Amino acid sequence: MKNFIFDIDGTLIDTFNMYMPALMEILKDHGYRFADPARLKKNLYGIAAVDALQQLNIPAGEIAVINREWLTRAYQRFDQVRLLDGIPVVIEQLAARPDTKLAIVTSKTRAEYQQYFQDQYQFAKNFTVVVTADDTAAHKPAPEPLLLAMHRLAVDPATTVYIGDMPTDMQAAHAAGICFAGAMYGAVHPEQLAPADLLMI
């Protein structure tokens, strides 16, 4: 493999304790209660915020307000974000390989990416293409974000792998016709990433 596309949340950094408790707090503030919040947090982690709220059947007229409040509350907990072990070294090593290209495909918005990832981590400079939730109408598990990243990289799908921690990442890679590598170290549902679908980097 020569071309490596990375997810962020759960793959490069652990943001679970930033995003998910904040979501539960905001939903409670708006009068929503769920029978199994722990399971819900795991199922929604890593999904684009608007998509997550739609999956919860939040009325369309409330989504923008709840989403805005969720992100505000989440980033008040930015001190809960943890850089996953060894990631900077791995990214620097891949970037140093000849004829290797690195990209990001994330469910974060462009503003989130820039302020809370690009500006926070020095190794982010190695990603020459970044596709965020703002760049495509369809999000993972649809293939559009990955297809756009490969178009911008001008790479062959046969030599490209997507690295992520969620079943939606795996589904998006398959739909885009590329290999998938499971970030088992960051996955909240590692059992849903079938061994037959995994590659070692």
C-alpha positions as a LaTeX table, in Angstrom:
\begin{tabular}{lrrr}
\hline
Residue & $x$ (\AA) & $y$ (\AA) & $z$ (\AA) \\
\hline
Met1 & 0.00 & 0.00 & 0.00 \\
Lys2 & 1.23 & 3.47 & $-0.91$ \\
Asn3 & $-1.70$ & 5.70 & 0.01 \\
Phe4 & $-3.08$ & 5.94 & 3.54 \\
Ile5 & $-6.33$ & 7.70 & 4.42 \\
Phe6 & $-7.06$ & 8.11 & 8.13 \\
Asp7 & $-10.14$ & 8.69 & 10.21 \\
Ile8 & $-9.51$ & 10.91 & 13.27 \\
Asp9 & $-11.78$ & 10.13 & 16.23 \\
Gly10 & $-10.83$ & 6.79 & 17.74 \\
Thr11 & $-8.05$ & 6.34 & 15.18 \\
Leu12 & $-5.60$ & 9.20 & 15.74 \\
Ile13 & $-7.05$ & 10.71 & 18.92 \\
Asp14 & $-9.49$ & 9.48 & 21.56 \\
Thr15 & $-12.35$ & 12.00 & 21.77 \\
Phe16 & $-15.02$ & 9.73 & 23.29 \\
Asn17 & $-14.98$ & 11.40 & 26.70 \\
Met18 & $-15.24$ & 14.80 & 25.09 \\
Tyr19 & $-18.14$ & 14.21 & 22.69 \\
Met20 & $-20.40$ & 11.57 & 24.14 \\
Pro21 & $-21.09$ & 12.71 & 27.73 \\
Ala22 & $-21.76$ & 16.16 & 26.30 \\
Leu23 & $-24.32$ & 14.72 & 23.89 \\
Met24 & $-26.17$ & 12.93 & 26.67 \\
Glu25 & $-26.23$ & 16.11 & 28.77 \\
Ile26 & $-27.62$ & 18.22 & 25.94 \\
Leu27 & $-30.28$ & 15.66 & 25.02 \\
Lys28 & $-31.36$ & 15.51 & 28.66 \\
Asp29 & $-31.57$ & 19.32 & 28.75 \\
His30 & $-33.95$ & 19.13 & 25.78 \\
Gly31 & $-36.13$ & 16.53 & 27.45 \\
Tyr32 & $-34.88$ & 13.40 & 25.67 \\
Arg33 & $-34.35$ & 10.20 & 27.67 \\
Phe34 & $-32.95$ & 6.89 & 26.41 \\
Ala35 & $-33.14$ & 3.43 & 27.96 \\
Asp36 & $-29.47$ & 2.51 & 27.40 \\
Pro37 & $-27.33$ & 5.67 & 27.18 \\
Ala38 & $-24.04$ & 3.75 & 27.49 \\
Arg39 & $-24.84$ & 1.68 & 24.41 \\
Leu40 & $-26.12$ & 4.74 & 22.61 \\
Lys41 & $-22.87$ & 6.61 & 23.16 \\
Lys42 & $-20.88$ & 3.74 & 21.68 \\
Asn43 & $-23.17$ & 3.39 & 18.67 \\
Leu44 & $-23.07$ & 7.10 & 17.79 \\
Tyr45 & $-19.39$ & 7.81 & 18.43 \\
Gly46 & $-17.52$ & 8.86 & 15.30 \\
Ile47 & $-20.63$ & 9.63 & 13.26 \\
Ala48 & $-21.14$ & 13.11 & 11.80 \\
Ala49 & $-23.05$ & 15.14 & 14.40 \\
Val50 & $-26.09$ & 15.90 & 12.24 \\
Asp51 & $-26.29$ & 12.25 & 11.13 \\
Ala52 & $-26.14$ & 11.11 & 14.77 \\
Leu53 & $-29.04$ & 13.37 & 15.73 \\
Gln54 & $-31.05$ & 12.17 & 12.74 \\
Gln55 & $-30.48$ & 8.57 & 13.83 \\
Leu56 & $-31.98$ & 9.52 & 17.19 \\
Asn57 & $-35.07$ & 10.78 & 15.37 \\
Ile58 & $-34.61$ & 14.30 & 16.68 \\
Pro59 & $-37.12$ & 16.53 & 14.84 \\
Ala60 & $-35.52$ & 18.39 & 11.94 \\
Gly61 & $-36.43$ & 21.76 & 13.44 \\
Glu62 & $-34.41$ & 21.00 & 16.59 \\
Ile63 & $-31.28$ & 19.51 & 15.05 \\
Ala64 & $-29.39$ & 22.74 & 14.36 \\
Val65 & $-29.91$ & 24.05 & 17.91 \\
Ile66 & $-29.02$ & 20.75 & 19.61 \\
Asn67 & $-26.01$ & 20.26 & 17.35 \\
Arg68 & $-24.69$ & 23.73 & 18.15 \\
Glu69 & $-25.17$ & 23.22 & 21.88 \\
Trp70 & $-23.60$ & 19.75 & 21.72 \\
Leu71 & $-20.42$ & 20.98 & 20.05 \\
Thr72 & $-20.14$ & 23.94 & 22.42 \\
Arg73 & $-20.50$ & 21.66 & 25.44 \\
Ala74 & $-18.15$ & 19.06 & 23.97 \\
Tyr75 & $-15.30$ & 21.47 & 23.34 \\
Gln76 & $-15.57$ & 22.74 & 26.88 \\
Arg77 & $-14.30$ & 19.24 & 27.66 \\
Phe78 & $-11.35$ & 19.39 & 25.25 \\
Asp79 & $-9.01$ & 18.51 & 28.11 \\
Gln80 & $-10.53$ & 15.01 & 27.96 \\
Val81 & $-9.04$ & 14.35 & 24.50 \\
Arg82 & $-6.15$ & 11.87 & 24.46 \\
Leu83 & $-3.57$ & 11.40 & 21.72 \\
Leu84 & $-3.44$ & 7.68 & 21.00 \\
Asp85 & $-0.13$ & 5.99 & 21.74 \\
Gly86 & 2.48 & 5.97 & 18.98 \\
Ile87 & 0.40 & 7.87 & 16.43 \\
Pro88 & 2.79 & 10.78 & 15.75 \\
Val89 & 5.69 & 8.40 & 15.16 \\
Val90 & 3.67 & 6.19 & 12.80 \\
Ile91 & 2.45 & 9.17 & 10.77 \\
Glu92 & 5.94 & 10.66 & 10.49 \\
Gln93 & 7.33 & 7.29 & 9.38 \\
Leu94 & 4.66 & 6.85 & 6.72 \\
Ala95 & 5.17 & 10.40 & 5.47 \\
Ala96 & 8.88 & 9.72 & 5.06 \\
Arg97 & 8.28 & 6.81 & 2.68 \\
Pro98 & 8.91 & 7.56 & $-0.99$ \\
Asp99 & 5.81 & 7.80 & $-3.20$ \\
Thr100 & 3.48 & 7.66 & $-0.18$ \\
Lys101 & 0.51 & 10.00 & 0.23 \\
Leu102 & $-1.47$ & 10.66 & 3.39 \\
Ala103 & $-4.99$ & 12.03 & 3.74 \\
Ile104 & $-7.77$ & 12.50 & 6.29 \\
Val105 & $-11.44$ & 11.62 & 5.92 \\
Thr106 & $-13.33$ & 12.70 & 9.04 \\
Ser107 & $-16.85$ & 13.34 & 10.29 \\
Lys108 & $-15.62$ & 16.57 & 11.88 \\
Thr109 & $-16.56$ & 19.87 & 10.27 \\
Arg110 & $-13.83$ & 21.92 & 8.61 \\
Ala111 & $-13.83$ & 24.41 & 11.50 \\
Glu112 & $-13.51$ & 21.60 & 14.07 \\
Tyr113 & $-10.70$ & 20.01 & 12.10 \\
Gln114 & $-8.70$ & 23.21 & 11.85 \\
Gln115 & $-9.12$ & 24.43 & 15.43 \\
Tyr116 & $-9.13$ & 21.17 & 17.34 \\
Phe117 & $-6.85$ & 18.93 & 15.28 \\
Gln118 & $-4.72$ & 20.75 & 12.73 \\
Asp119 & $-3.79$ & 23.53 & 15.17 \\
Gln120 & $-3.25$ & 21.12 & 18.08 \\
Tyr121 & $-0.95$ & 18.42 & 16.67 \\
Gln122 & 2.28 & 18.95 & 14.80 \\
Phe123 & 1.99 & 15.66 & 12.90 \\
Ala124 & $-1.17$ & 16.96 & 11.17 \\
Lys125 & 1.09 & 18.75 & 8.67 \\
Asn126 & 1.74 & 15.41 & 6.98 \\
Phe127 & $-1.80$ & 15.10 & 5.60 \\
Thr128 & $-1.85$ & 16.66 & 2.15 \\
Val129 & $-5.61$ & 16.19 & 1.62 \\
Val130 & $-8.37$ & 16.59 & 4.20 \\
Val131 & $-12.03$ & 15.77 & 3.56 \\
Thr132 & $-14.45$ & 16.89 & 6.30 \\
Ala133 & $-18.20$ & 16.61 & 6.81 \\
Asp134 & $-18.56$ & 19.96 & 5.02 \\
Asp135 & $-17.10$ & 18.63 & 1.78 \\
Thr136 & $-19.74$ & 16.07 & 0.79 \\
Ala137 & $-23.51$ & 15.83 & 1.10 \\
Ala138 & $-23.29$ & 12.12 & 1.96 \\
His139 & $-21.15$ & 10.96 & 4.88 \\
Lys140 & $-19.72$ & 7.63 & 6.01 \\
Pro141 & $-20.79$ & 4.82 & 5.52 \\
Ala142 & $-21.38$ & 6.27 & 2.04 \\
Pro143 & $-18.24$ & 6.18 & $-0.13$ \\
Glu144 & $-18.34$ & 9.82 & $-1.28$ \\
Pro145 & $-15.83$ & 11.22 & 1.27 \\
Leu146 & $-13.26$ & 8.54 & 0.41 \\
Leu147 & $-13.84$ & 8.90 & $-3.32$ \\
Leu148 & $-13.29$ & 12.65 & $-3.02$ \\
Ala149 & $-10.09$ & 12.14 & $-1.03$ \\
Met150 & $-8.71$ & 9.75 & $-3.66$ \\
His151 & $-9.67$ & 12.16 & $-6.44$ \\
Arg152 & $-7.82$ & 14.99 & $-4.71$ \\
Leu153 & $-4.82$ & 12.78 & $-4.05$ \\
Ala154 & $-4.91$ & 11.48 & $-7.66$ \\
Val155 & $-4.25$ & 7.92 & $-6.46$ \\
Asp156 & $-5.16$ & 4.39 & $-7.52$ \\
Pro157 & $-7.79$ & 2.71 & $-5.28$ \\
Ala158 & $-5.83$ & $-0.53$ & $-5.62$ \\
Thr159 & $-2.94$ & 1.00 & $-3.65$ \\
Thr160 & $-5.06$ & 2.84 & $-1.09$ \\
Val161 & $-6.20$ & 1.86 & 2.39 \\
Tyr162 & $-8.56$ & 3.56 & 4.82 \\
Ile163 & $-7.75$ & 3.27 & 8.53 \\
Gly164 & $-10.64$ & 3.67 & 10.94 \\
Asp165 & $-12.19$ & 2.39 & 14.14 \\
Met166 & $-15.90$ & 2.12 & 13.29 \\
Pro167 & $-18.06$ & $-0.28$ & 11.27 \\
Thr168 & $-19.13$ & 2.79 & 9.26 \\
Asp169 & $-15.47$ & 3.31 & 8.32 \\
Met170 & $-15.22$ & $-0.29$ & 7.14 \\
Gln171 & $-18.46$ & 0.01 & 5.16 \\
Ala172 & $-17.31$ & 3.25 & 3.52 \\
Ala173 & $-13.99$ & 1.67 & 2.48 \\
His174 & $-15.74$ & $-1.33$ & 0.96 \\
Ala175 & $-18.21$ & 0.91 & $-0.87$ \\
Ala176 & $-15.32$ & 2.97 & $-2.25$ \\
Gly177 & $-13.55$ & $-0.17$ & $-3.49$ \\
Ile178 & $-10.48$ & 0.15 & $-1.29$ \\
Cys179 & $-8.87$ & $-1.85$ & 1.50 \\
Phe180 & $-9.71$ & $-1.22$ & 5.14 \\
Ala181 & $-7.48$ & $-1.45$ & 8.21 \\
Gly182 & $-9.20$ & $-1.58$ & 11.58 \\
Ala183 & $-7.85$ & 0.61 & 14.36 \\
Met184 & $-8.66$ & $-2.03$ & 16.96 \\
Tyr185 & $-6.79$ & $-0.09$ & 19.67 \\
Gly186 & $-9.36$ & 2.74 & 19.50 \\
Ala187 & $-12.54$ & 0.88 & 18.51 \\
Val188 & $-15.54$ & 0.95 & 20.84 \\
His189 & $-16.96$ & $-2.04$ & 18.93 \\
Pro190 & $-13.85$ & $-4.05$ & 17.91 \\
Glu191 & $-15.97$ & $-7.20$ & 17.59 \\
Gln192 & $-17.81$ & $-5.57$ & 14.67 \\
Leu193 & $-14.61$ & $-5.23$ & 12.67 \\
Ala194 & $-14.38$ & $-8.70$ & 11.15 \\
Pro195 & $-10.82$ & $-10.15$ & 11.09 \\
Ala196 & $-11.16$ & $-10.99$ & 7.41 \\
Asp197 & $-11.50$ & $-7.29$ & 6.67 \\
Leu198 & $-8.38$ & $-6.20$ & 8.52 \\
Leu199 & $-4.98$ & $-5.27$ & 7.19 \\
Met200 & $-1.79$ & $-4.70$ & 9.11 \\
Ile201 & 0.07 & $-1.47$ & 8.38 \\
\hline
\end{tabular}
